[in-house]
Short mmCIF file of C-alpha atoms and ligand atoms in Angstrom, two decimals:
data_model
loop_
_atom_site.label_atom_id
_atom_site.label_comp_id
_atom_site.label_asym_id
_atom_site.label_seq_id
_atom_site.Cartn_x
_atom_site.Cartn_y
_atom_site.Cartn_z
CA MET W 1 46.79 19.09 12.00
CA SER W 2 50.53 19.87 12.23
CA SER W 3 51.82 23.24 11.10
CA ASP W 4 53.01 22.02 7.69
CA GLU W 5 49.70 20.40 6.75
CA PHE W 6 46.89 22.13 4.94
CA VAL W 7 43.55 21.36 3.32
CA VAL W 8 42.07 23.15 0.29
CA THR W 9 38.63 22.17 -1.01
CA PRO W 10 35.74 24.28 -2.36
CA TRP W 11 34.05 24.09 1.05
CA HIS W 12 36.94 24.04 3.47
CA VAL W 13 40.33 25.76 3.61
CA GLU W 14 42.57 25.17 6.62
CA GLY W 15 46.24 25.40 7.54
CA ASP W 16 49.14 27.39 6.16
CA ILE W 17 48.92 26.74 2.42
CA ASP W 18 52.12 25.85 0.58
CA TYR W 19 51.20 26.94 -2.94
CA ASP W 20 54.03 25.07 -4.66
CA LYS W 21 52.87 21.86 -3.00
CA LEU W 22 49.27 22.66 -3.93
CA ILE W 23 50.26 22.99 -7.61
CA LYS W 24 51.66 19.45 -7.43
CA GLN W 25 48.67 18.11 -5.46
CA PHE W 26 46.12 19.58 -7.88
CA GLY W 27 48.22 18.97 -11.00
CA THR W 28 48.07 22.57 -12.24
CA GLN W 29 50.84 24.63 -13.87
CA LYS W 30 52.81 27.41 -12.21
CA ILE W 31 52.53 30.68 -14.15
CA SER W 32 55.98 30.88 -15.74
CA ASN W 33 57.93 34.04 -16.52
CA ASP W 34 57.43 33.32 -20.23
CA LEU W 35 53.67 33.22 -19.78
CA LEU W 36 53.80 36.45 -17.76
CA SER W 37 55.77 38.17 -20.54
CA LYS W 38 53.30 36.93 -23.13
CA LEU W 39 50.34 38.29 -21.13
CA GLN W 40 52.16 41.56 -20.73
CA LYS W 41 52.92 41.73 -24.45
CA ILE W 42 49.31 41.11 -25.46
CA THR W 43 47.64 43.34 -22.85
CA GLY W 44 50.29 46.06 -22.83
CA GLU W 45 50.23 46.03 -19.04
CA ASP W 46 51.92 44.31 -16.13
CA HIS W 47 49.04 43.75 -13.69
CA PHE W 48 50.16 44.01 -10.07
CA MET W 49 48.37 40.79 -9.10
CA LEU W 50 50.37 38.90 -11.73
CA ARG W 51 53.63 40.63 -10.87
CA ARG W 52 53.20 39.82 -7.17
CA GLY W 53 52.17 36.20 -7.68
CA VAL W 54 48.61 36.72 -6.38
CA PHE W 55 47.64 34.80 -9.53
CA PHE W 56 50.15 31.99 -9.37
CA SER W 57 48.83 28.98 -11.24
CA HIS W 58 46.80 28.02 -14.32
CA ARG W 59 45.43 25.35 -16.61
CA ASP W 60 45.75 25.95 -20.38
CA LEU W 61 46.17 29.74 -20.13
CA ASN W 62 48.97 29.31 -22.70
CA LEU W 63 46.44 27.81 -25.14
CA ILE W 64 44.02 30.68 -24.59
CA LEU W 65 46.74 33.20 -25.43
CA GLU W 66 48.11 31.25 -28.41
CA ASN W 67 44.61 30.98 -29.88
CA PHE W 68 43.85 34.62 -29.16
CA GLU W 69 46.95 35.64 -31.09
CA LYS W 70 45.62 33.58 -34.01
CA GLY W 71 42.35 35.49 -33.85
CA LYS W 72 40.36 32.90 -31.89
CA GLU W 73 38.25 34.52 -29.18
CA PHE W 74 37.49 33.10 -25.76
CA PHE W 75 34.99 34.12 -23.08
CA LEU W 76 35.23 34.63 -19.33
CA TYR W 77 33.31 32.98 -16.51
CA THR W 78 33.49 33.18 -12.73
CA GLY W 79 31.10 32.96 -9.78
CA ARG W 80 30.10 33.23 -6.16
CA GLY W 81 28.35 30.96 -3.68
CA PRO W 82 26.09 33.42 -1.83
CA SER W 83 26.42 32.33 1.79
CA GLY W 84 26.65 35.90 3.11
CA HIS W 85 27.81 39.34 2.10
CA THR W 86 30.77 39.69 -0.24
CA HIS W 87 34.17 39.98 1.45
CA ILE W 88 37.38 41.45 0.12
CA GLY W 89 38.77 38.00 -0.75
CA HIS W 90 35.97 37.47 -3.28
CA LEU W 91 36.91 40.69 -5.02
CA ILE W 92 40.36 39.38 -5.98
CA PRO W 93 39.26 37.15 -8.90
CA TRP W 94 36.58 39.67 -9.90
CA VAL W 95 38.88 42.70 -10.05
CA PHE W 96 41.26 40.67 -12.17
CA ALA W 97 38.38 39.38 -14.34
CA LYS W 98 37.29 42.97 -14.99
CA TRP W 99 40.82 43.78 -16.14
CA LEU W 100 40.76 40.75 -18.46
CA GLN W 101 37.42 41.86 -19.88
CA ASP W 102 38.80 45.34 -20.56
CA LYS W 103 41.97 44.05 -22.15
CA PHE W 104 40.45 41.31 -24.31
CA ASN W 105 37.00 42.84 -24.83
CA VAL W 106 35.21 39.53 -24.31
CA ASN W 107 31.94 38.28 -22.82
CA MET W 108 31.72 37.45 -19.11
CA TYR W 109 29.28 35.15 -17.29
CA PHE W 110 28.90 35.41 -13.52
CA GLN W 111 27.17 32.52 -11.76
CA LEU W 112 25.51 32.89 -8.35
CA THR W 113 24.99 29.46 -6.83
CA ASP W 114 22.20 30.04 -4.31
CA ASP W 115 21.30 26.33 -4.57
CA GLU W 116 24.86 25.24 -3.72
CA LYS W 117 25.00 27.26 -0.51
CA PHE W 118 21.53 26.05 0.45
CA PHE W 119 22.74 22.44 0.01
CA ALA W 120 26.05 23.05 1.80
CA LYS W 121 24.93 25.08 4.85
CA GLN W 122 22.57 23.66 7.44
CA ASP W 123 21.59 27.06 8.81
CA LEU W 124 20.67 28.89 5.57
CA SER W 125 17.26 28.86 3.88
CA LEU W 126 16.92 29.06 0.11
CA ASP W 127 15.32 32.50 0.47
CA GLN W 128 18.36 33.70 2.36
CA THR W 129 20.87 32.42 -0.20
CA THR W 130 18.83 33.90 -3.07
CA ASN W 131 18.77 37.26 -1.27
CA PHE W 132 22.51 37.12 -0.75
CA ALA W 133 22.88 36.29 -4.46
CA LEU W 134 21.23 39.60 -5.33
CA GLU W 135 23.39 41.45 -2.79
CA ASN W 136 26.57 39.81 -4.11
CA ALA W 137 25.57 40.68 -7.68
CA LEU W 138 25.72 44.36 -6.70
CA ASP W 139 29.39 44.01 -5.74
CA PHE W 140 30.16 42.39 -9.05
CA ILE W 141 28.38 45.08 -11.07
CA ALA W 142 30.01 47.81 -8.95
CA LEU W 143 33.42 46.74 -10.27
CA GLY W 144 32.46 48.09 -13.69
CA PHE W 145 31.88 45.11 -15.98
CA LYS W 146 30.50 46.08 -19.41
CA PRO W 147 26.69 45.69 -19.32
CA ASP W 148 26.47 44.64 -22.97
CA LYS W 149 29.12 41.94 -22.51
CA THR W 150 28.27 40.61 -19.05
CA LYS W 151 25.53 38.27 -17.90
CA ILE W 152 24.66 37.27 -14.37
CA ILE W 153 23.18 33.83 -13.81
CA ILE W 154 21.37 33.01 -10.58
CA ASN W 155 21.00 29.24 -10.46
CA THR W 156 17.46 29.04 -9.07
CA LYS W 157 16.25 31.83 -11.38
CA HIS W 158 17.98 30.88 -14.62
CA ILE W 159 17.97 27.11 -14.37
CA LYS W 160 16.27 26.85 -17.76
CA THR W 161 19.46 28.13 -19.38
CA LEU W 162 21.75 25.88 -17.38
CA TYR W 163 19.81 22.65 -17.17
CA PRO W 164 20.25 21.30 -20.72
CA ILE W 165 24.02 21.72 -20.38
CA ALA W 166 24.14 20.44 -16.79
CA ALA W 167 22.26 17.31 -17.88
CA GLN W 168 24.90 16.53 -20.51
CA VAL W 169 27.66 17.01 -17.96
CA ALA W 170 25.89 15.04 -15.21
CA LYS W 171 25.53 11.98 -17.42
CA LYS W 172 29.33 11.72 -17.65
CA ILE W 173 30.16 12.15 -13.96
CA ASN W 174 30.06 9.02 -11.79
CA PHE W 175 29.36 9.09 -8.09
CA SER W 176 32.79 7.50 -7.57
CA ASN W 177 34.45 10.50 -9.33
CA THR W 178 32.80 13.11 -7.12
CA LYS W 179 33.35 10.96 -4.05
CA ALA W 180 37.06 10.72 -4.83
CA VAL W 181 37.41 14.46 -5.51
CA PHE W 182 35.24 15.85 -2.70
CA GLY W 183 35.16 13.06 -0.12
CA PHE W 184 31.35 12.69 -0.24
CA THR W 185 29.76 9.95 1.89
CA ASN W 186 26.39 8.19 2.00
CA GLU W 187 25.14 10.98 4.26
CA THR W 188 25.92 13.76 1.72
CA ASN W 189 22.71 15.18 0.28
CA VAL W 190 22.15 14.47 -3.41
CA GLY W 191 22.00 18.21 -4.21
CA MET W 192 25.71 18.39 -3.40
CA ILE W 193 26.43 15.27 -5.42
CA PHE W 194 24.79 16.74 -8.54
CA TYR W 195 26.10 20.25 -7.94
CA THR W 196 29.38 20.11 -9.95
CA SER W 197 27.26 19.68 -13.10
CA LEU W 198 25.70 23.09 -12.47
CA GLN W 199 29.00 24.84 -11.78
CA SER W 200 30.33 23.24 -14.99
CA ALA W 201 27.40 24.35 -17.17
CA PRO W 202 28.49 27.97 -17.84
CA CYS W 203 31.81 26.63 -19.21
CA PHE W 204 29.87 25.46 -22.25
CA ILE W 205 27.39 28.29 -22.61
CA GLU W 206 29.17 29.59 -25.71
CA ASN W 207 30.88 27.55 -28.39
CA LYS W 208 34.29 29.00 -27.55
CA GLN W 209 36.92 28.13 -24.99
CA VAL W 210 36.31 29.63 -21.56
CA LEU W 211 38.88 31.22 -19.25
CA ILE W 212 37.96 31.19 -15.55
CA PRO W 213 39.72 33.49 -13.08
CA LEU W 214 39.08 32.03 -9.60
CA GLY W 215 40.45 31.21 -6.19
CA VAL W 216 42.40 27.96 -6.23
CA ASP W 217 39.92 26.37 -3.77
CA GLN W 218 37.38 26.07 -6.61
CA ASP W 219 39.76 24.16 -8.91
CA PRO W 220 38.46 20.65 -8.01
CA HIS W 221 35.08 21.26 -9.68
CA PHE W 222 36.77 22.19 -12.93
CA ARG W 223 39.18 19.26 -12.76
CA ILE W 224 36.04 17.15 -13.15
CA THR W 225 34.71 19.44 -15.91
CA ARG W 226 37.96 19.15 -17.80
CA ASP W 227 37.89 15.36 -17.52
CA ILE W 228 34.45 15.08 -19.08
CA ALA W 229 34.69 17.92 -21.65
CA GLN W 230 35.88 15.76 -24.51
CA LYS W 231 33.23 13.14 -23.78
CA ILE W 232 30.58 15.73 -24.67
CA ASN W 233 32.59 17.18 -27.58
CA LYS W 234 33.49 20.38 -25.81
CA THR W 235 36.73 22.26 -25.20
CA LYS W 236 38.28 21.98 -21.76
CA PRO W 237 37.89 25.11 -19.62
CA ALA W 238 41.10 27.08 -18.98
CA LEU W 239 41.72 28.47 -15.50
CA ILE W 240 43.84 31.09 -13.79
CA HIS W 241 44.08 30.68 -10.01
CA ASN W 242 44.58 33.22 -7.22
CA ILE W 243 45.93 32.54 -3.74
CA MET W 244 43.53 32.73 -0.78
CA ILE W 245 43.61 36.00 1.18
CA PRO W 246 44.24 34.99 4.81
CA SER W 247 41.68 35.41 7.56
CA LEU W 248 42.13 38.56 9.66
CA LEU W 249 43.06 36.21 12.48
CA GLY W 250 46.20 35.18 10.63
CA PRO W 251 47.77 32.49 8.50
CA GLY W 252 46.11 29.11 8.87
CA GLY W 253 42.70 29.98 7.45
CA LYS W 254 41.11 31.80 4.55
CA MET W 255 38.83 34.78 4.93
CA SER W 256 35.38 33.26 5.18
CA ALA W 257 31.98 34.93 4.67
CA SER W 258 30.47 33.02 7.56
CA ASP W 259 32.95 34.17 10.24
CA GLU W 260 32.48 37.87 11.13
CA LYS W 261 35.74 38.20 13.06
CA SER W 262 37.93 36.89 10.27
CA THR W 263 36.38 39.01 7.56
CA ILE W 264 36.07 42.49 6.08
CA TYR W 265 32.78 42.70 4.18
CA THR W 266 32.23 45.19 1.35
CA THR W 267 29.24 46.44 3.35
CA ASP W 268 31.28 47.26 6.50
CA SER W 269 31.23 50.89 7.71
CA PRO W 270 34.51 52.80 8.22
CA GLU W 271 34.17 52.39 12.01
CA VAL W 272 33.66 48.64 11.74
CA VAL W 273 36.69 48.29 9.42
CA LYS W 274 38.80 50.27 11.89
CA LYS W 275 37.64 48.20 14.83
CA LYS W 276 38.12 44.85 13.11
CA ILE W 277 41.64 45.64 11.87
CA ASN W 278 42.76 47.11 15.17
CA LYS W 279 41.26 44.34 17.24
CA TYR W 280 41.71 41.22 15.13
CA ALA W 281 44.32 41.69 12.36
CA PHE W 282 47.12 39.26 13.14
CA SER W 283 50.36 41.13 13.64
CA GLY W 284 53.92 40.22 12.75
CA GLY W 285 55.18 42.76 15.27
CA GLN W 286 56.89 42.30 18.64
CA SER W 287 54.94 42.34 21.89
CA ASP W 288 56.30 45.68 23.12
CA ILE W 289 57.54 48.80 21.40
CA ASP W 290 61.16 48.58 22.60
CA GLU W 291 61.46 45.02 21.35
CA HIS W 292 59.84 45.99 18.06
CA ARG W 293 62.23 48.91 17.52
CA LYS W 294 65.16 46.57 18.29
CA ILE W 295 64.17 43.37 16.44
CA GLY W 296 61.67 44.69 13.91
CA GLY W 297 58.46 43.08 12.64
CA ASN W 298 57.80 40.25 10.20
CA PRO W 299 55.76 41.55 7.23
CA ASP W 300 55.61 38.08 5.68
CA ILE W 301 53.22 36.84 8.35
CA ASP W 302 51.57 40.19 9.13
CA VAL W 303 48.00 40.19 7.86
CA SER W 304 47.79 43.97 7.35
CA TYR W 305 50.91 43.92 5.20
CA GLN W 306 49.56 40.95 3.22
CA TYR W 307 46.28 42.75 2.49
CA LEU W 308 48.27 45.73 1.20
CA ARG W 309 50.40 43.45 -0.97
CA ILE W 310 47.54 41.36 -2.35
CA PHE W 311 45.01 44.11 -2.97
CA PHE W 312 45.18 47.57 -1.44
CA GLU W 313 48.60 49.10 -2.23
CA ARG W 314 49.18 49.02 -5.96
CA ASP W 315 52.32 51.19 -5.93
CA ASP W 316 55.39 48.93 -5.67
CA SER W 317 57.69 51.59 -4.26
CA LYS W 318 55.26 52.53 -1.47
CA LEU W 319 54.78 48.86 -0.67
CA LYS W 320 58.52 48.28 -0.51
CA LYS W 321 58.99 51.19 1.86
CA ILE W 322 56.30 49.78 4.17
CA TYR W 323 57.97 46.37 4.03
CA ASP W 324 61.43 47.76 4.82
CA ASP W 325 60.24 50.12 7.56
CA TYR W 326 58.20 47.43 9.28
CA LYS W 327 60.97 44.86 9.06
CA SER W 328 63.56 47.25 10.47
CA GLY W 329 61.31 48.27 13.37
CA LYS W 330 60.99 51.87 12.17
CA MET W 331 57.27 51.34 11.56
CA LEU W 332 55.08 50.07 14.40
CA THR W 333 52.13 47.69 14.05
CA GLY W 334 49.67 50.47 14.90
CA GLU W 335 51.08 52.62 12.08
CA LEU W 336 50.88 49.75 9.60
CA LYS W 337 47.29 49.05 10.63
CA SER W 338 46.28 52.67 10.18
CA ILE W 339 47.71 52.70 6.62
CA LEU W 340 45.58 49.64 5.82
CA ILE W 341 42.44 51.04 7.49
CA GLU W 342 42.72 54.22 5.43
CA LYS W 343 43.25 52.29 2.19
CA ILE W 344 40.31 49.93 2.78
CA ASN W 345 37.96 52.73 3.77
CA LYS W 346 38.93 54.80 0.76
CA PHE W 347 38.21 51.84 -1.50
CA LEU W 348 34.91 51.00 0.24
CA LEU W 349 33.64 54.58 0.10
CA VAL W 350 33.65 54.48 -3.71
CA HIS W 351 32.65 50.81 -3.92
CA GLN W 352 29.60 51.27 -1.67
CA GLN W 353 28.37 54.21 -3.78
CA LYS W 354 28.70 52.14 -6.96
CA ARG W 355 26.98 49.24 -5.21
CA GLN W 356 23.98 51.46 -4.48
CA GLU W 357 23.84 52.64 -8.09
CA ALA W 358 23.98 49.01 -9.23
CA ARG W 359 20.61 48.35 -7.54
CA LYS W 360 19.03 50.39 -10.33
CA ASN W 361 20.60 48.56 -13.25
CA ILE W 362 20.85 44.97 -12.04
CA ASP W 363 18.26 43.91 -14.64
CA ASP W 364 20.60 44.99 -17.44
CA TYR W 365 22.98 42.25 -16.35
CA THR W 366 20.74 39.29 -15.61
CA VAL W 367 20.73 36.60 -18.18
CA SER W 368 17.72 36.20 -20.39
CA TYR W 369 17.01 32.93 -22.08
CA LYS W 370 16.53 34.70 -25.39
CA HIS W 371 20.01 36.20 -25.25
CA LEU W 372 21.55 32.78 -24.92
CA ARG W 373 19.57 30.81 -27.46
CA ALA W 374 22.10 31.44 -30.21
CA HIS W 375 24.95 30.05 -28.11
CA GLU W 376 23.22 27.02 -26.71
CA THR W 377 24.89 23.64 -26.91
CA GLU W 378 23.55 21.56 -29.74
P1 TYM T 1 32.83 31.45 -3.21
O1 TYM T 1 31.61 32.22 -2.99
O2 TYM T 1 33.37 30.61 -2.09
O3 TYM T 1 33.99 32.42 -3.66
C1 TYM T 1 33.85 33.31 -4.77
C2 TYM T 1 35.22 33.51 -5.40
O4 TYM T 1 36.13 34.07 -4.46
C3 TYM T 1 37.23 33.21 -4.25
N1 TYM T 1 37.58 33.29 -2.82
C4 TYM T 1 38.72 33.83 -2.38
N2 TYM T 1 39.77 34.37 -3.03
C5 TYM T 1 40.78 34.83 -2.27
N3 TYM T 1 40.80 34.79 -0.93
C6 TYM T 1 39.77 34.26 -0.22
N4 TYM T 1 39.80 34.23 1.09
C7 TYM T 1 38.65 33.77 -0.96
N5 TYM T 1 37.48 33.17 -0.61
C8 TYM T 1 36.85 32.90 -1.77
C9 TYM T 1 36.74 31.83 -4.67
O5 TYM T 1 37.79 30.98 -5.03
C10 TYM T 1 35.85 32.18 -5.85
O6 TYM T 1 36.61 32.37 -7.02
N6 TYM T 1 31.12 27.46 -5.82
C11 TYM T 1 31.65 28.81 -5.93
C12 TYM T 1 30.78 29.72 -6.79
C13 TYM T 1 31.07 29.55 -8.26
C14 TYM T 1 32.29 29.80 -8.92
C15 TYM T 1 32.08 29.50 -10.29
C16 TYM T 1 33.53 30.26 -8.45
C17 TYM T 1 30.17 29.13 -9.22
N7 TYM T 1 30.77 29.12 -10.44
C18 TYM T 1 33.11 29.67 -11.23
C19 TYM T 1 34.56 30.41 -9.37
C20 TYM T 1 34.33 30.11 -10.76
C21 TYM T 1 31.79 29.43 -4.54
O7 TYM T 1 31.17 29.01 -3.59
O8 TYM T 1 32.65 30.53 -4.50
#
């Protein structure tokens, strides 16, 4: 693959992603300044992930907002494929989703696709993916979603809720559609071929339009969902997409739960975080200190700076100072890394406590069939 090529699919992200090109490839809309102003007007806040372009693209977000202003409610949905522990990239759509829930006071469904990861990964048993689903659920709960407005769906546990909807969806998807979108072959297992129907099902769990905050890699599933929605008399899901946080090893890959070296997990200890950042975080600095002081570093490719920008430094003026000092050579790579290590460890200290507390109240969040009966598709 040459340096200007990239691949983004739900199961594989590679290369240096050009997000403007991706918008064209996927046929999504860039989040315009008008849309940003509208969101700001309605929510009364300018979220740093919107301001910094971490959420950069959408489908029908304008409709969601127009309808909301007319008094028409929507609901939220997002998910996780439990192939391992949660990493900080996964938290991006969830932190933003929590903000949306607070601002719009709407219901949220969180799907854990233990079946999907079992189908997709040769080396994982179904028991393992189900266990990771429960672990990942703790991270979601720890972010503070409202228990009375949030339901967690684990595919293998709550299939009874999903299956009637998935069946309606599945009947409208041809093998040639999924093949074209995902590149399936005759060797692909049939679990994978059916799977998009299950990821689509929560979109229609309530008779309202859904808004899905998610990483852009998951868009292809919902492109299919949107294509079939009208065929089953449902409203197309709306989406808001975030960029992919790069692997610790640098641009050219996303952070991935199955590669230890490229990843900061929410379960990492302070020592492990320190070691990983110091050892692996790709640096935009020069190879020796004299050079660095003379030429300066490149924050735009520096992974530590990017993590601060995307997630860990919410104060714009502090971020700008780091950018300027690193670029001018006043700040060294080691100093930049230690700012990031401190920020991550401060965040994880609180997050890990909340994660432990969540073990006690996980049942308050899991979906019960009774709860959903009223909203079922006819
Ligand atoms: P999964 O587990 O791969 O990812 C969970 C969520 O995190 C996003 N994400 C990232 N965001 C930023 N930087 C990264 N490096 C990064 N890696 C992952 C993903 O885009 C996703 O939003 N099939 C799905 C599970 C799922 C789902 C959904 C996701 C089921 N229903 C509805 C989104 C919306 C999966 O395997 O996600």
